[in-house]
mmCIF file with all atom_site columns, C-alpha atoms in Angstrom:
data_model
loop_
_atom_site.group_PDB
_atom_site.id
_atom_site.type_symbol
_atom_site.label_atom_id
_atom_site.label_alt_id
_atom_site.label_comp_id
_atom_site.label_asym_id
_atom_site.label_entity_id
_atom_site.label_seq_id
_atom_site.pdbx_PDB_ins_code
_atom_site.Cartn_x
_atom_site.Cartn_y
_atom_site.Cartn_z
_atom_site.occupancy
_atom_site.B_iso_or_equiv
_atom_site.pdbx_formal_charge
_atom_site.auth_seq_id
_atom_site.auth_comp_id
_atom_site.auth_asym_id
_atom_site.auth_atom_id
_atom_site.pdbx_PDB_model_num
ATOM 1   C CA . SER A 1 1   ? 75.290  91.170  101.986 1.00 0.00 ? 1   SER A CA 1
ATOM 2   C CA . SER A 1 2   ? 77.954  88.516  102.425 1.00 0.00 ? 2   SER A CA 1
ATOM 3   C CA . SER A 1 3   ? 77.522  87.148  98.902  1.00 0.00 ? 3   SER A CA 1
ATOM 4   C CA . SER A 1 4   ? 78.211  90.562  97.323  1.00 0.00 ? 4   SER A CA 1
ATOM 5   C CA . ARG A 1 5   ? 81.279  91.012  99.571  1.00 0.00 ? 5   ARG A CA 1
ATOM 6   C CA . PHE A 1 6   ? 82.496  87.569  98.509  1.00 0.00 ? 6   PHE A CA 1
ATOM 7   C CA . GLN A 1 7   ? 81.964  88.479  94.837  1.00 0.00 ? 7   GLN A CA 1
ATOM 8   C CA . ASN A 1 8   ? 83.834  91.757  95.359  1.00 0.00 ? 8   ASN A CA 1
ATOM 9   C CA . LYS A 1 9   ? 86.762  89.927  96.971  1.00 0.00 ? 9   LYS A CA 1
ATOM 10  C CA . ASN A 1 10  ? 86.778  87.480  94.073  1.00 0.00 ? 10  ASN A CA 1
ATOM 11  C CA . ARG A 1 11  ? 86.894  90.379  91.609  1.00 0.00 ? 11  ARG A CA 1
ATOM 12  C CA . VAL A 1 12  ? 89.793  91.957  93.472  1.00 0.00 ? 12  VAL A CA 1
ATOM 13  C CA . ALA A 1 13  ? 91.672  88.650  93.481  1.00 0.00 ? 13  ALA A CA 1
ATOM 14  C CA . ILE A 1 14  ? 91.012  88.149  89.766  1.00 0.00 ? 14  ILE A CA 1
ATOM 15  C CA . LEU A 1 15  ? 92.176  91.685  88.988  1.00 0.00 ? 15  LEU A CA 1
ATOM 16  C CA . ALA A 1 16  ? 95.350  91.112  91.002  1.00 0.00 ? 16  ALA A CA 1
ATOM 17  C CA . GLU A 1 17  ? 96.006  87.876  89.109  1.00 0.00 ? 17  GLU A CA 1
ATOM 18  C CA . LEU A 1 18  ? 95.419  89.616  85.767  1.00 0.00 ? 18  LEU A CA 1
ATOM 19  C CA . ASP A 1 19  ? 97.797  92.403  86.774  1.00 0.00 ? 19  ASP A CA 1
ATOM 20  C CA . LYS A 1 20  ? 100.457 89.844  87.697  1.00 0.00 ? 20  LYS A CA 1
ATOM 21  C CA . GLU A 1 21  ? 100.003 88.075  84.345  1.00 0.00 ? 21  GLU A CA 1
ATOM 22  C CA . LYS A 1 22  ? 100.164 91.401  82.483  1.00 0.00 ? 22  LYS A CA 1
ATOM 23  C CA . ARG A 1 23  ? 103.456 92.251  84.205  1.00 0.00 ? 23  ARG A CA 1
ATOM 24  C CA . ARG A 1 24  ? 104.876 88.844  83.298  1.00 0.00 ? 24  ARG A CA 1
ATOM 25  C CA . LEU A 1 25  ? 103.869 89.281  79.650  1.00 0.00 ? 25  LEU A CA 1
ATOM 26  C CA . ILE A 1 26  ? 105.321 92.791  79.510  1.00 0.00 ? 26  ILE A CA 1
ATOM 27  C CA . GLN A 1 27  ? 108.571 91.551  81.039  1.00 0.00 ? 27  GLN A CA 1
ATOM 28  C CA . ASN A 1 28  ? 108.773 88.651  78.566  1.00 0.00 ? 28  ASN A CA 1
ATOM 29  C CA . SER A 1 29  ? 108.062 90.906  75.570  1.00 0.00 ? 29  SER A CA 1
ATOM 30  C CA . SER A 1 30  ? 110.665 93.451  76.695  1.00 0.00 ? 30  SER A CA 1
ATOM 31  C CA . MET A 1 31  ? 113.279 90.682  76.893  1.00 0.00 ? 31  MET A CA 1
ATOM 32  C CA . ASN A 1 32  ? 112.402 89.503  73.379  1.00 0.00 ? 32  ASN A CA 1
ATOM 33  C CA . ASN A 1 33  ? 112.060 93.018  71.956  1.00 0.00 ? 33  ASN A CA 1
ATOM 34  C CA . PRO A 1 34  ? 114.081 95.453  74.129  1.00 0.00 ? 34  PRO A CA 1
ATOM 35  C CA . GLY A 1 35  ? 113.129 98.655  72.271  1.00 0.00 ? 35  GLY A CA 1
ATOM 36  C CA . ALA A 1 36  ? 109.379 98.003  72.344  1.00 0.00 ? 36  ALA A CA 1
ATOM 37  C CA . SER A 1 37  ? 108.866 98.259  76.077  1.00 0.00 ? 37  SER A CA 1
ATOM 38  C CA . ILE A 1 38  ? 106.274 100.936 76.920  1.00 0.00 ? 38  ILE A CA 1
ATOM 39  C CA . PRO A 1 39  ? 105.031 101.178 80.492  1.00 0.00 ? 39  PRO A CA 1
ATOM 40  C CA . LEU A 1 40  ? 101.255 100.698 80.530  1.00 0.00 ? 40  LEU A CA 1
ATOM 41  C CA . SER A 1 41  ? 100.619 102.052 84.009  1.00 0.00 ? 41  SER A CA 1
ATOM 42  C CA . ARG A 1 42  ? 102.278 103.427 87.119  1.00 0.00 ? 42  ARG A CA 1
ATOM 43  C CA . PRO A 1 43  ? 104.081 100.570 88.893  1.00 0.00 ? 43  PRO A CA 1
ATOM 44  C CA . ALA A 1 44  ? 103.740 101.951 92.455  1.00 0.00 ? 44  ALA A CA 1
ATOM 45  C CA . LEU A 1 45  ? 99.971  102.231 92.148  1.00 0.00 ? 45  LEU A CA 1
ATOM 46  C CA . ASN A 1 46  ? 99.685  98.716  90.707  1.00 0.00 ? 46  ASN A CA 1
ATOM 47  C CA . LYS A 1 47  ? 101.926 97.268  93.431  1.00 0.00 ? 47  LYS A CA 1
ATOM 48  C CA . ASP A 1 48  ? 99.807  98.867  96.175  1.00 0.00 ? 48  ASP A CA 1
ATOM 49  C CA . PHE A 1 49  ? 96.644  97.594  94.493  1.00 0.00 ? 49  PHE A CA 1
ATOM 50  C CA . ARG A 1 50  ? 98.078  94.094  94.108  1.00 0.00 ? 50  ARG A CA 1
ATOM 51  C CA . ASP A 1 51  ? 99.274  94.002  97.725  1.00 0.00 ? 51  ASP A CA 1
ATOM 52  C CA . HIS A 1 52  ? 95.856  95.140  98.941  1.00 0.00 ? 52  HIS A CA 1
ATOM 53  C CA . ALA A 1 53  ? 94.099  92.592  96.720  1.00 0.00 ? 53  ALA A CA 1
ATOM 54  C CA . GLU A 1 54  ? 96.345  89.779  97.971  1.00 0.00 ? 54  GLU A CA 1
ATOM 55  C CA . GLN A 1 55  ? 95.694  90.785  101.595 1.00 0.00 ? 55  GLN A CA 1
ATOM 56  C CA . GLN A 1 56  ? 91.941  90.785  100.977 1.00 0.00 ? 56  GLN A CA 1
ATOM 57  C CA . HIS A 1 57  ? 92.167  87.404  99.253  1.00 0.00 ? 57  HIS A CA 1
ATOM 58  C CA . ILE A 1 58  ? 94.108  85.911  102.166 1.00 0.00 ? 58  ILE A CA 1
ATOM 59  C CA . ALA A 1 59  ? 91.651  87.430  104.655 1.00 0.00 ? 59  ALA A CA 1
ATOM 60  C CA . ALA A 1 60  ? 88.747  85.857  102.740 1.00 0.00 ? 60  ALA A CA 1
ATOM 61  C CA . GLN A 1 61  ? 90.515  82.478  102.711 1.00 0.00 ? 61  GLN A CA 1
ATOM 62  C CA . GLN A 1 62  ? 91.236  82.741  106.448 1.00 0.00 ? 62  GLN A CA 1
ATOM 63  C CA . LYS A 1 63  ? 87.611  83.584  107.199 1.00 0.00 ? 63  LYS A CA 1
ATOM 64  C CA . ALA A 1 64  ? 86.356  80.644  105.131 1.00 0.00 ? 64  ALA A CA 1
ATOM 65  C CA . ALA A 1 65  ? 88.844  78.244  106.753 1.00 0.00 ? 65  ALA A CA 1
ATOM 66  C CA . LEU A 1 66  ? 87.928  79.485  110.221 1.00 0.00 ? 66  LEU A CA 1
ATOM 67  C CA . GLN A 1 67  ? 84.187  79.094  109.583 1.00 0.00 ? 67  GLN A CA 1
ATOM 68  C CA . HIS A 1 68  ? 84.723  75.603  108.177 1.00 0.00 ? 68  HIS A CA 1
ATOM 69  C CA . ALA A 1 69  ? 86.889  74.553  111.134 1.00 0.00 ? 69  ALA A CA 1
ATOM 70  C CA . HIS A 1 70  ? 84.397  75.867  113.697 1.00 0.00 ? 70  HIS A CA 1
ATOM 71  C CA . ALA A 1 71  ? 81.508  74.153  111.914 1.00 0.00 ? 71  ALA A CA 1
ATOM 72  C CA . HIS A 1 72  ? 83.233  70.770  111.593 1.00 0.00 ? 72  HIS A CA 1
ATOM 73  C CA . SER A 1 73  ? 85.389  70.547  114.704 1.00 0.00 ? 73  SER A CA 1
ATOM 74  C CA . SER A 1 74  ? 84.948  70.787  118.436 1.00 0.00 ? 74  SER A CA 1
ATOM 75  C CA . GLY A 1 75  ? 88.325  72.544  118.718 1.00 0.00 ? 75  GLY A CA 1
ATOM 76  C CA . PHE A 1 76  ? 89.043  76.254  118.779 1.00 0.00 ? 76  PHE A CA 1
ATOM 77  C CA . PHE A 1 77  ? 90.997  77.990  116.022 1.00 0.00 ? 77  PHE A CA 1
ATOM 78  C CA . ILE A 1 78  ? 92.428  81.449  115.378 1.00 0.00 ? 78  ILE A CA 1
ATOM 79  C CA . THR A 1 79  ? 93.669  83.259  112.295 1.00 0.00 ? 79  THR A CA 1
ATOM 80  C CA . GLN A 1 80  ? 97.392  83.845  112.539 1.00 0.00 ? 80  GLN A CA 1
ATOM 81  C CA . ASP A 1 81  ? 100.244 84.433  110.124 1.00 0.00 ? 81  ASP A CA 1
ATOM 82  C CA . SER A 1 82  ? 102.225 81.214  109.989 1.00 0.00 ? 82  SER A CA 1
ATOM 83  C CA . SER A 1 83  ? 105.715 80.619  108.676 1.00 0.00 ? 83  SER A CA 1
ATOM 84  C CA . PHE A 1 84  ? 104.382 77.372  107.195 1.00 0.00 ? 84  PHE A CA 1
ATOM 85  C CA . GLY A 1 85  ? 101.513 78.956  105.222 1.00 0.00 ? 85  GLY A CA 1
ATOM 86  C CA . ASN A 1 86  ? 98.706  77.834  107.535 1.00 0.00 ? 86  ASN A CA 1
ATOM 87  C CA . LEU A 1 87  ? 95.664  80.105  107.365 1.00 0.00 ? 87  LEU A CA 1
ATOM 88  C CA . ILE A 1 88  ? 94.390  79.141  110.800 1.00 0.00 ? 88  ILE A CA 1
ATOM 89  C CA . LEU A 1 89  ? 96.006  77.549  113.830 1.00 0.00 ? 89  LEU A CA 1
ATOM 90  C CA . PRO A 1 90  ? 94.431  75.343  116.498 1.00 0.00 ? 90  PRO A CA 1
ATOM 91  C CA . VAL A 1 91  ? 94.445  76.726  120.013 1.00 0.00 ? 91  VAL A CA 1
ATOM 92  C CA . LEU A 1 92  ? 94.799  74.430  122.998 1.00 0.00 ? 92  LEU A CA 1
ATOM 93  C CA . PRO A 1 93  ? 93.204  75.655  126.212 1.00 0.00 ? 93  PRO A CA 1
ATOM 94  C CA . ARG A 1 94  ? 95.386  76.237  129.225 1.00 0.00 ? 94  ARG A CA 1
ATOM 95  C CA . LEU A 1 95  ? 94.189  74.133  132.101 1.00 0.00 ? 95  LEU A CA 1
ATOM 96  C CA . ASP A 1 96  ? 94.882  75.003  135.691 1.00 0.00 ? 96  ASP A CA 1
ATOM 97  C CA . PRO A 1 97  ? 97.145  72.452  137.329 1.00 0.00 ? 97  PRO A CA 1
ATOM 98  C CA . PRO A 1 98  ? 95.341  70.106  139.728 1.00 0.00 ? 98  PRO A CA 1
ATOM 99  C CA . PRO A 1 99  ? 95.544  71.046  143.376 1.00 0.00 ? 99  PRO A CA 1
ATOM 100 C CA . PRO A 1 100 ? 98.378  69.301  145.241 1.00 0.00 ? 100 PRO A CA 1
ATOM 101 C CA . ALA A 1 101 ? 97.378  65.978  146.823 1.00 0.00 ? 101 ALA A CA 1
ATOM 102 C CA . GLU A 1 102 ? 97.254  66.033  150.599 1.00 0.00 ? 102 GLU A CA 1
#
């Protein structure tokens, strides 16, 4: 069901955020106490997991924004990566030019 998928995506996003916070804390403690740094997990695996979680989180946000836009607007929108951080972009229809006047 869509609610369980939404909950799963939320869990993934929360886990990614916790992983990011854990890394920040480990980095801060290693700066304060250089000899006490012990790696808690494999970094490559965590990076892949975090990247996947972030992609799923963005996809969920895009889907929600797209559904909201379609429900509350008469325009048409698409999901598209934007250099300005927009989750969705409006699409303007291409109209055929009027026939030449005779």
